[in-house]
Amino acid sequence: MEAWATELLEVWTRNRDVIADTMLDATSNNPYLPVKYTREDLMQIFDGARAMMAEDLGGESSELRDTYMNSVVPGLVAGGQPLSAIAGQIVINAIQLQSVLIPAMSEKHRNQAATFFRNWYCRMCMDTVRIGLEQGAKV
């Protein structure tokens, strides 16, 4: 794993509580997100996202991501969650995470980490929307 990638994951681990608190504030004050999460829910969501990102950065299998895409996303759709709300949550997650993680990175690694991070979340959102549409999600 490259040095910038290792640093990104370390910064994520060190800032876990800050991330959860930042997200809790952002989501609880957003009238456009129908699902309101607890701090514990958010910790679990971001631990899972970090694990999927670590898997991707390490060049390992995509088992965690595949499991998420093939079970969690269809489960959200089957539970009646609107696709627009799922995509909105992914976008706000990315924005809030980036606002905490990237400024905490060393200047040397900041640009590489930011580029990877944006691209990773863009792909996550695109794949989620694709799967949601395939599952017949309501918008």
GROMACS .gro file of N, CA and C in nm:
model
  417
    1MET      N    1   0.086  -0.117   0.000
    1MET     CA    2   0.000   0.000   0.000
    1MET      C    3   0.091   0.124   0.000
    2GLU      N    4   0.054   0.222  -0.079
    2GLU     CA    5   0.133   0.344  -0.087
    2GLU      C    6   0.121   0.426   0.042
    3ALA      N    7   0.221   0.510   0.066
    3ALA     CA    8   0.226   0.587   0.190
    3ALA      C    9   0.103   0.676   0.209
    4TRP      N   10   0.055   0.739   0.102
    4TRP     CA   11  -0.062   0.827   0.115
    4TRP      C   12  -0.186   0.746   0.156
    5ALA      N   13  -0.196   0.624   0.104
    5ALA     CA   14  -0.311   0.539   0.135
    5ALA      C   15  -0.307   0.494   0.281
    6THR      N   16  -0.189   0.456   0.327
    6THR     CA   17  -0.173   0.418   0.467
    6THR      C   18  -0.208   0.535   0.558
    7GLU      N   19  -0.160   0.653   0.521
    7GLU     CA   20  -0.191   0.772   0.602
    7GLU      C   21  -0.341   0.801   0.604
    8LEU      N   22  -0.407   0.789   0.490
    8LEU     CA   23  -0.551   0.814   0.484
    8LEU      C   24  -0.625   0.723   0.582
    9LEU      N   25  -0.592   0.595   0.584
    9LEU     CA   26  -0.659   0.501   0.674
    9LEU      C   27  -0.625   0.530   0.820
   10GLU      N   28  -0.501   0.570   0.846
   10GLU     CA   29  -0.462   0.604   0.983
   10GLU      C   30  -0.535   0.730   1.032
   11VAL      N   31  -0.545   0.829   0.944
   11VAL     CA   32  -0.617   0.953   0.980
   11VAL      C   33  -0.763   0.920   1.008
   12TRP      N   34  -0.821   0.832   0.927
   12TRP     CA   35  -0.960   0.791   0.947
   12TRP      C   36  -0.977   0.727   1.085
   13THR      N   37  -0.887   0.636   1.120
   13THR     CA   38  -0.895   0.569   1.250
   13THR      C   39  -0.881   0.668   1.365
   14ARG      N   40  -0.784   0.758   1.354
   14ARG     CA   41  -0.762   0.858   1.461
   14ARG      C   42  -0.879   0.953   1.478
   15ASN      N   43  -0.952   0.979   1.372
   15ASN     CA   44  -1.061   1.077   1.374
   15ASN      C   45  -1.199   1.014   1.378
   16ARG      N   46  -1.208   0.891   1.416
   16ARG     CA   47  -1.334   0.816   1.415
   16ARG      C   48  -1.444   0.888   1.493
   17ASP      N   49  -1.414   0.934   1.612
   17ASP     CA   50  -1.515   1.003   1.693
   17ASP      C   51  -1.555   1.137   1.632
   18VAL      N   52  -1.459   1.210   1.581
   18VAL     CA   53  -1.487   1.339   1.516
   18VAL      C   54  -1.578   1.318   1.396
   19ILE      N   55  -1.548   1.214   1.318
   19ILE     CA   56  -1.629   1.182   1.200
   19ILE      C   57  -1.773   1.154   1.242
   20ALA      N   58  -1.791   1.070   1.341
   20ALA     CA   59  -1.927   1.035   1.385
   20ALA      C   60  -2.002   1.157   1.435
   21ASP      N   61  -1.936   1.241   1.514
   21ASP     CA   62  -2.003   1.361   1.565
   21ASP      C   63  -2.037   1.459   1.453
   22THR      N   64  -1.946   1.476   1.358
   22THR     CA   65  -1.969   1.565   1.244
   22THR      C   66  -2.087   1.516   1.162
   23MET      N   67  -2.091   1.385   1.137
   23MET     CA   68  -2.200   1.328   1.058
   23MET      C   69  -2.332   1.335   1.132
   24LEU      N   70  -2.331   1.309   1.260
   24LEU     CA   71  -2.454   1.315   1.337
   24LEU      C   72  -2.513   1.456   1.330
   25ASP      N   73  -2.430   1.555   1.342
   25ASP     CA   74  -2.477   1.693   1.331
   25ASP      C   75  -2.529   1.722   1.191
   26ALA      N   76  -2.456   1.680   1.089
   26ALA     CA   77  -2.496   1.709   0.950
   26ALA      C   78  -2.626   1.640   0.913
   27THR      N   79  -2.642   1.514   0.951
   27THR     CA   80  -2.762   1.441   0.910
   27THR      C   81  -2.884   1.479   0.994
   28SER      N   82  -2.864   1.507   1.121
   28SER     CA   83  -2.979   1.541   1.204
   28SER      C   84  -3.035   1.678   1.169
   29ASN      N   85  -2.953   1.762   1.109
   29ASN     CA   86  -2.998   1.896   1.070
   29ASN      C   87  -3.031   1.908   0.922
   30ASN      N   88  -3.043   1.795   0.853
   30ASN     CA   89  -3.072   1.798   0.710
   30ASN      C   90  -3.215   1.752   0.685
   31PRO      N   91  -3.304   1.843   0.646
   31PRO     CA   92  -3.444   1.806   0.625
   31PRO      C   93  -3.467   1.717   0.503
   32TYR      N   94  -3.366   1.701   0.418
   32TYR     CA   95  -3.383   1.623   0.295
   32TYR      C   96  -3.349   1.476   0.313
   33LEU      N   97  -3.295   1.439   0.427
   33LEU     CA   98  -3.262   1.299   0.452
   33LEU      C   99  -3.368   1.240   0.544
   34PRO      N  100  -3.449   1.146   0.492
   34PRO     CA  101  -3.560   1.093   0.571
   34PRO      C  102  -3.518   1.002   0.686
   35VAL      N  103  -3.401   0.939   0.675
   35VAL     CA  104  -3.356   0.848   0.780
   35VAL      C  105  -3.259   0.921   0.870
   36LYS      N  106  -3.286   0.921   0.997
   36LYS     CA  107  -3.197   0.984   1.095
   36LYS      C  108  -3.126   0.872   1.170
   37TYR      N  109  -2.994   0.878   1.171
   37TYR     CA  110  -2.914   0.774   1.231
   37TYR      C  111  -2.870   0.812   1.371
   38THR      N  112  -2.844   0.710   1.452
   38THR     CA  113  -2.783   0.732   1.583
   38THR      C  114  -2.632   0.740   1.564
   39ARG      N  115  -2.563   0.786   1.666
   39ARG     CA  116  -2.416   0.792   1.660
   39ARG      C  117  -2.359   0.652   1.638
   40GLU      N  118  -2.417   0.553   1.703
   40GLU     CA  119  -2.369   0.415   1.688
   40GLU      C  120  -2.390   0.365   1.546
   41ASP      N  121  -2.505   0.399   1.486
   41ASP     CA  122  -2.529   0.362   1.346
   41ASP      C  123  -2.421   0.422   1.257
   42LEU      N  124  -2.391   0.549   1.280
   42LEU     CA  125  -2.291   0.617   1.197
   42LEU      C  126  -2.153   0.557   1.215
   43MET      N  127  -2.119   0.519   1.336
   43MET     CA  128  -1.989   0.454   1.359
   43MET      C  129  -1.981   0.325   1.278
   44GLN      N  130  -2.088   0.248   1.278
   44GLN     CA  131  -2.091   0.123   1.204
   44GLN      C  132  -2.081   0.149   1.053
   45ILE      N  133  -2.155   0.249   1.005
   45ILE     CA  134  -2.152   0.283   0.862
   45ILE      C  135  -2.010   0.322   0.821
   46PHE      N  136  -1.946   0.407   0.899
   46PHE     CA  137  -1.814   0.455   0.860
   46PHE      C  138  -1.704   0.352   0.883
   47ASP      N  139  -1.721   0.264   0.981
   47ASP     CA  140  -1.626   0.154   0.995
   47ASP      C  141  -1.634   0.063   0.872
   48GLY      N  142  -1.756   0.041   0.825
   48GLY     CA  143  -1.774  -0.041   0.705
   48GLY      C  144  -1.716   0.025   0.581
   49ALA      N  145  -1.739   0.155   0.566
   49ALA     CA  146  -1.684   0.228   0.451
   49ALA      C  147  -1.531   0.227   0.456
   50ARG      N  148  -1.475   0.245   0.575
   50ARG     CA  149  -1.329   0.242   0.588
   50ARG      C  150  -1.276   0.105   0.552
   51ALA      N  151  -1.343   0.000   0.595
   51ALA     CA  152  -1.298  -0.136   0.562
   51ALA      C  153  -1.304  -0.161   0.412
   52MET      N  154  -1.411  -0.114   0.347
   52MET     CA  155  -1.420  -0.131   0.201
   52MET      C  156  -1.311  -0.051   0.131
   53MET      N  157  -1.283   0.068   0.181
   53MET     CA  158  -1.179   0.151   0.121
   53MET      C  159  -1.042   0.087   0.143
   54ALA      N  160  -1.018   0.033   0.261
   54ALA     CA  161  -0.890  -0.034   0.289
   54ALA      C  162  -0.872  -0.154   0.198
   55GLU      N  163  -0.979  -0.227   0.177
   55GLU     CA  164  -0.975  -0.342   0.087
   55GLU      C  165  -0.935  -0.297  -0.053
   56ASP      N  166  -0.993  -0.188  -0.099
   56ASP     CA  167  -0.963  -0.134  -0.232
   56ASP      C  168  -0.820  -0.082  -0.239
   57LEU      N  169  -0.778  -0.007  -0.140
   57LEU     CA  170  -0.642   0.048  -0.138
   57LEU      C  171  -0.535  -0.060  -0.128
   58GLY      N  172  -0.568  -0.168  -0.060
   58GLY     CA  173  -0.472  -0.276  -0.044
   58GLY      C  174  -0.465  -0.370  -0.162
   59GLY      N  175  -0.553  -0.348  -0.260
   59GLY     CA  176  -0.554  -0.436  -0.376
   59GLY      C  177  -0.603  -0.576  -0.344
   60GLU      N  178  -0.674  -0.586  -0.233
   60GLU     CA  179  -0.727  -0.716  -0.191
   60GLU      C  180  -0.852  -0.747  -0.272
   61SER      N  181  -0.920  -0.850  -0.233
   61SER     CA  182  -1.047  -0.882  -0.298
   61SER      C  183  -1.146  -0.769  -0.272
   62SER      N  184  -1.254  -0.772  -0.343
   62SER     CA  185  -1.359  -0.672  -0.321
   62SER      C  186  -1.477  -0.735  -0.247
   63GLU      N  187  -1.447  -0.831  -0.162
   63GLU     CA  188  -1.551  -0.908  -0.093
   63GLU      C  189  -1.644  -0.820  -0.010
   64LEU      N  190  -1.589  -0.727   0.066
   64LEU     CA  191  -1.674  -0.642   0.150
   64LEU      C  192  -1.763  -0.553   0.065
   65ARG      N  193  -1.705  -0.492  -0.037
   65ARG     CA  194  -1.782  -0.405  -0.126
   65ARG      C  195  -1.889  -0.484  -0.200
   66ASP      N  196  -1.852  -0.602  -0.248
   66ASP     CA  197  -1.948  -0.686  -0.319
   66ASP      C  198  -2.064  -0.725  -0.227
   67THR      N  199  -2.032  -0.759  -0.104
   67THR     CA  200  -2.136  -0.794  -0.008
   67THR      C  201  -2.228  -0.675   0.016
   68TYR      N  202  -2.170  -0.557   0.033
   68TYR     CA  203  -2.250  -0.436   0.053
   68TYR      C  204  -2.342  -0.412  -0.066
   69MET      N  205  -2.285  -0.416  -0.184
   69MET     CA  206  -2.362  -0.386  -0.305
   69MET      C  207  -2.469  -0.492  -0.333
   70ASN      N  208  -2.440  -0.615  -0.301
   70ASN     CA  209  -2.533  -0.723  -0.333
   70ASN      C  210  -2.632  -0.757  -0.223
   71SER      N  211  -2.613  -0.701  -0.103
   71SER     CA  212  -2.709  -0.731   0.003
   71SER      C  213  -2.763  -0.605   0.071
   72VAL      N  214  -2.676  -0.513   0.110
   72VAL     CA  215  -2.722  -0.394   0.181
   72VAL      C  216  -2.805  -0.304   0.090
   73VAL      N  217  -2.752  -0.273  -0.028
   73VAL     CA  218  -2.826  -0.184  -0.119
   73VAL      C  219  -2.961  -0.244  -0.157
   74PRO      N  220  -2.967  -0.371  -0.202
   74PRO     CA  221  -3.099  -0.428  -0.231
   74PRO      C  222  -3.190  -0.432  -0.108
   75GLY      N  223  -3.133  -0.451   0.010
   75GLY     CA  224  -3.212  -0.451   0.132
   75GLY      C  225  -3.273  -0.314   0.161
   76LEU      N  226  -3.197  -0.209   0.138
   76LEU     CA  227  -3.250  -0.073   0.156
   76LEU      C  228  -3.363  -0.046   0.059
   77VAL      N  229  -3.342  -0.089  -0.066
   77VAL     CA  230  -3.445  -0.070  -0.170
   77VAL      C  231  -3.570  -0.151  -0.134
   78ALA      N  232  -3.551  -0.277  -0.096
   78ALA     CA  233  -3.664  -0.362  -0.061
   78ALA      C  234  -3.739  -0.308   0.061
   79GLY      N  235  -3.668  -0.240   0.148
   79GLY     CA  236  -3.730  -0.181   0.266
   79GLY      C  237  -3.804  -0.051   0.238
   80GLY      N  238  -3.802  -0.009   0.111
   80GLY     CA  239  -3.877   0.110   0.073
   80GLY      C  240  -3.800   0.240   0.077
   81GLN      N  241  -3.671   0.232   0.106
   81GLN     CA  242  -3.590   0.354   0.108
   81GLN      C  243  -3.583   0.413  -0.033
   82PRO      N  244  -3.620   0.538  -0.053
   82PRO     CA  245  -3.612   0.598  -0.187
   82PRO      C  246  -3.466   0.605  -0.234
   83LEU      N  247  -3.445   0.578  -0.361
   83LEU     CA  248  -3.311   0.582  -0.417
   83LEU      C  249  -3.249   0.721  -0.403
   84SER      N  250  -3.329   0.823  -0.415
   84SER     CA  251  -3.277   0.960  -0.399
   84SER      C  252  -3.222   0.982  -0.259
   85ALA      N  253  -3.286   0.922  -0.158
   85ALA     CA  254  -3.238   0.936  -0.020
   85ALA      C  255  -3.109   0.857   0.001
   86ILE      N  256  -3.100   0.739  -0.060
   86ILE     CA  257  -2.977   0.659  -0.048
   86ILE      C  258  -2.861   0.735  -0.111
   87ALA      N  259  -2.882   0.785  -0.233
   87ALA     CA  260  -2.777   0.861  -0.302
   87ALA      C  261  -2.743   0.987  -0.224
   88GLY      N  262  -2.843   1.055  -0.171
   88GLY     CA  263  -2.818   1.175  -0.092
   88GLY      C  264  -2.735   1.146   0.031
   89GLN      N  265  -2.762   1.034   0.096
   89GLN     CA  266  -2.684   0.997   0.214
   89GLN      C  267  -2.539   0.969   0.176
   90ILE      N  268  -2.518   0.901   0.064
   90ILE     CA  269  -2.381   0.873   0.020
   90ILE      C  270  -2.307   1.004  -0.008
   91VAL      N  271  -2.374   1.097  -0.073
   91VAL     CA  272  -2.310   1.226  -0.105
   91VAL      C  273  -2.276   1.303   0.022
   92ILE      N  274  -2.369   1.311   0.116
   92ILE     CA  275  -2.339   1.385   0.239
   92ILE      C  276  -2.230   1.314   0.319
   93ASN      N  277  -2.228   1.181   0.317
   93ASN     CA  278  -2.120   1.107   0.383
   93ASN      C  279  -1.985   1.147   0.324
   94ALA      N  280  -1.978   1.148   0.192
   94ALA     CA  281  -1.852   1.182   0.125
   94ALA      C  282  -1.808   1.324   0.158
   95ILE      N  283  -1.901   1.417   0.153
   95ILE     CA  284  -1.867   1.557   0.180
   95ILE      C  285  -1.817   1.574   0.323
   96GLN      N  286  -1.890   1.518   0.417
   96GLN     CA  287  -1.853   1.533   0.558
   96GLN      C  288  -1.723   1.460   0.590
   97LEU      N  289  -1.708   1.340   0.538
   97LEU     CA  290  -1.584   1.266   0.562
   97LEU      C  291  -1.465   1.342   0.505
   98GLN      N  292  -1.479   1.390   0.382
   98GLN     CA  293  -1.369   1.461   0.321
   98GLN      C  294  -1.335   1.587   0.399
   99SER      N  295  -1.435   1.653   0.455
   99SER     CA  296  -1.409   1.776   0.531
   99SER      C  297  -1.330   1.750   0.659
  100VAL      N  298  -1.335   1.627   0.709
  100VAL     CA  299  -1.257   1.591   0.828
  100VAL      C  300  -1.123   1.530   0.790
  101LEU      N  301  -1.126   1.435   0.697
  101LEU     CA  302  -1.006   1.355   0.668
  101LEU      C  303  -0.899   1.429   0.589
  102ILE      N  304  -0.937   1.492   0.481
  102ILE     CA  305  -0.835   1.549   0.392
  102ILE      C  306  -0.756   1.662   0.458
  103PRO      N  307  -0.820   1.755   0.530
  103PRO     CA  308  -0.740   1.857   0.599
  103PRO      C  309  -0.645   1.799   0.705
  104ALA      N  310  -0.677   1.681   0.758
  104ALA     CA  311  -0.593   1.618   0.860
  104ALA      C  312  -0.474   1.542   0.799
  105MET      N  313  -0.473   1.529   0.668
  105MET     CA  314  -0.364   1.460   0.599
  105MET      C  315  -0.241   1.550   0.593
  106SER      N  316  -0.125   1.488   0.579
  106SER     CA  317  -0.004   1.568   0.556
  106SER      C  318  -0.016   1.635   0.419
  107GLU      N  319   0.046   1.749   0.407
  107GLU     CA  320   0.039   1.822   0.280
  107GLU      C  321   0.095   1.737   0.166
  108LYS      N  322   0.194   1.658   0.197
  108LYS     CA  323   0.259   1.572   0.097
  108LYS      C  324   0.160   1.474   0.032
  109HIS      N  325   0.065   1.424   0.110
  109HIS     CA  326  -0.027   1.319   0.061
  109HIS      C  327  -0.169   1.368   0.036
  110ARG      N  328  -0.195   1.492   0.068
  110ARG     CA  329  -0.332   1.543   0.064
  110ARG      C  330  -0.398   1.531  -0.074
  111ASN      N  331  -0.330   1.570  -0.179
  111ASN     CA  332  -0.392   1.569  -0.312
  111ASN      C  333  -0.423   1.428  -0.361
  112GLN      N  334  -0.328   1.336  -0.341
  112GLN     CA  335  -0.353   1.197  -0.383
  112GLN      C  336  -0.470   1.137  -0.307
  113ALA      N  337  -0.473   1.162  -0.177
  113ALA     CA  338  -0.581   1.108  -0.095
  113ALA      C  339  -0.715   1.168  -0.136
  114ALA      N  340  -0.718   1.299  -0.160
  114ALA     CA  341  -0.843   1.365  -0.198
  114ALA      C  342  -0.895   1.313  -0.332
  115THR      N  343  -0.806   1.294  -0.427
  115THR     CA  344  -0.847   1.243  -0.558
  115THR      C  345  -0.903   1.101  -0.546
  116PHE      N  346  -0.831   1.015  -0.475
  116PHE     CA  347  -0.880   0.878  -0.455
  116PHE      C  348  -1.015   0.880  -0.385
  117PHE      N  349  -1.025   0.959  -0.280
  117PHE     CA  350  -1.146   0.964  -0.199
  117PHE      C  351  -1.267   1.006  -0.282
  118ARG      N  352  -1.253   1.114  -0.359
  118ARG     CA  353  -1.364   1.160  -0.445
  118ARG      C  354  -1.404   1.053  -0.545
  119ASN      N  355  -1.306   0.995  -0.610
  119ASN     CA  356  -1.335   0.893  -0.711
  119ASN      C  357  -1.400   0.770  -0.650
  120TRP      N  358  -1.354   0.731  -0.531
  120TRP     CA  359  -1.409   0.613  -0.464
  120TRP      C  360  -1.556   0.636  -0.430
  121TYR      N  361  -1.588   0.752  -0.373
  121TYR     CA  362  -1.727   0.781  -0.337
  121TYR      C  363  -1.814   0.803  -0.460
  122CYS      N  364  -1.758   0.857  -0.566
  122CYS     CA  365  -1.835   0.874  -0.690
  122CYS      C  366  -1.875   0.737  -0.744
  123ARG      N  367  -1.780   0.644  -0.746
  123ARG     CA  368  -1.810   0.508  -0.793
  123ARG      C  369  -1.912   0.441  -0.701
  124MET      N  370  -1.900   0.461  -0.572
  124MET     CA  371  -1.994   0.403  -0.476
  124MET      C  372  -2.136   0.453  -0.504
  125CYS      N  373  -2.149   0.583  -0.526
  125CYS     CA  374  -2.280   0.641  -0.554
  125CYS      C  375  -2.335   0.590  -0.687
  126MET      N  376  -2.252   0.589  -0.790
  126MET     CA  377  -2.296   0.543  -0.922
  126MET      C  378  -2.343   0.398  -0.918
  127ASP      N  379  -2.264   0.312  -0.853
  127ASP     CA  380  -2.301   0.171  -0.845
  127ASP      C  381  -2.428   0.151  -0.762
  128THR      N  382  -2.442   0.228  -0.657
  128THR     CA  383  -2.563   0.218  -0.574
  128THR      C  384  -2.687   0.257  -0.654
  129VAL      N  385  -2.677   0.365  -0.729
  129VAL     CA  386  -2.791   0.409  -0.811
  129VAL      C  387  -2.822   0.304  -0.918
  130ARG      N  388  -2.718   0.251  -0.982
  130ARG     CA  389  -2.739   0.147  -1.084
  130ARG      C  390  -2.812   0.027  -1.025
  131ILE      N  391  -2.765  -0.020  -0.911
  131ILE     CA  392  -2.827  -0.136  -0.847
  131ILE      C  393  -2.969  -0.102  -0.803
  132GLY      N  394  -2.988   0.016  -0.748
  132GLY     CA  395  -3.122   0.057  -0.708
  132GLY      C  396  -3.219   0.058  -0.824
  133LEU      N  397  -3.176   0.110  -0.938
  133LEU     CA  398  -3.262   0.112  -1.057
  133LEU      C  399  -3.292  -0.029  -1.105
  134GLU      N  400  -3.190  -0.115  -1.103
  134GLU     CA  401  -3.210  -0.255  -1.142
  134GLU      C  402  -3.310  -0.325  -1.050
  135GLN      N  403  -3.312  -0.285  -0.923
  135GLN     CA  404  -3.402  -0.345  -0.824
  135GLN      C  405  -3.541  -0.281  -0.827
  136GLY      N  406  -3.559  -0.181  -0.912
  136GLY     CA  407  -3.690  -0.115  -0.921
  136GLY      C  408  -3.718  -0.018  -0.808
  137ALA      N  409  -3.613   0.045  -0.758
  137ALA     CA  410  -3.629   0.138  -0.645
  137ALA      C  411  -3.719   0.254  -0.682
  138LYS      N  412  -3.793   0.300  -0.581
  138LYS     CA  413  -3.867   0.424  -0.601
  138LYS      C  414  -3.768   0.538  -0.589
  139VAL      N  415  -3.796   0.643  -0.662
  139VAL     CA  416  -3.702   0.755  -0.663
  139VAL      C  417  -3.730   0.841  -0.542
   0.00000   0.00000   0.00000
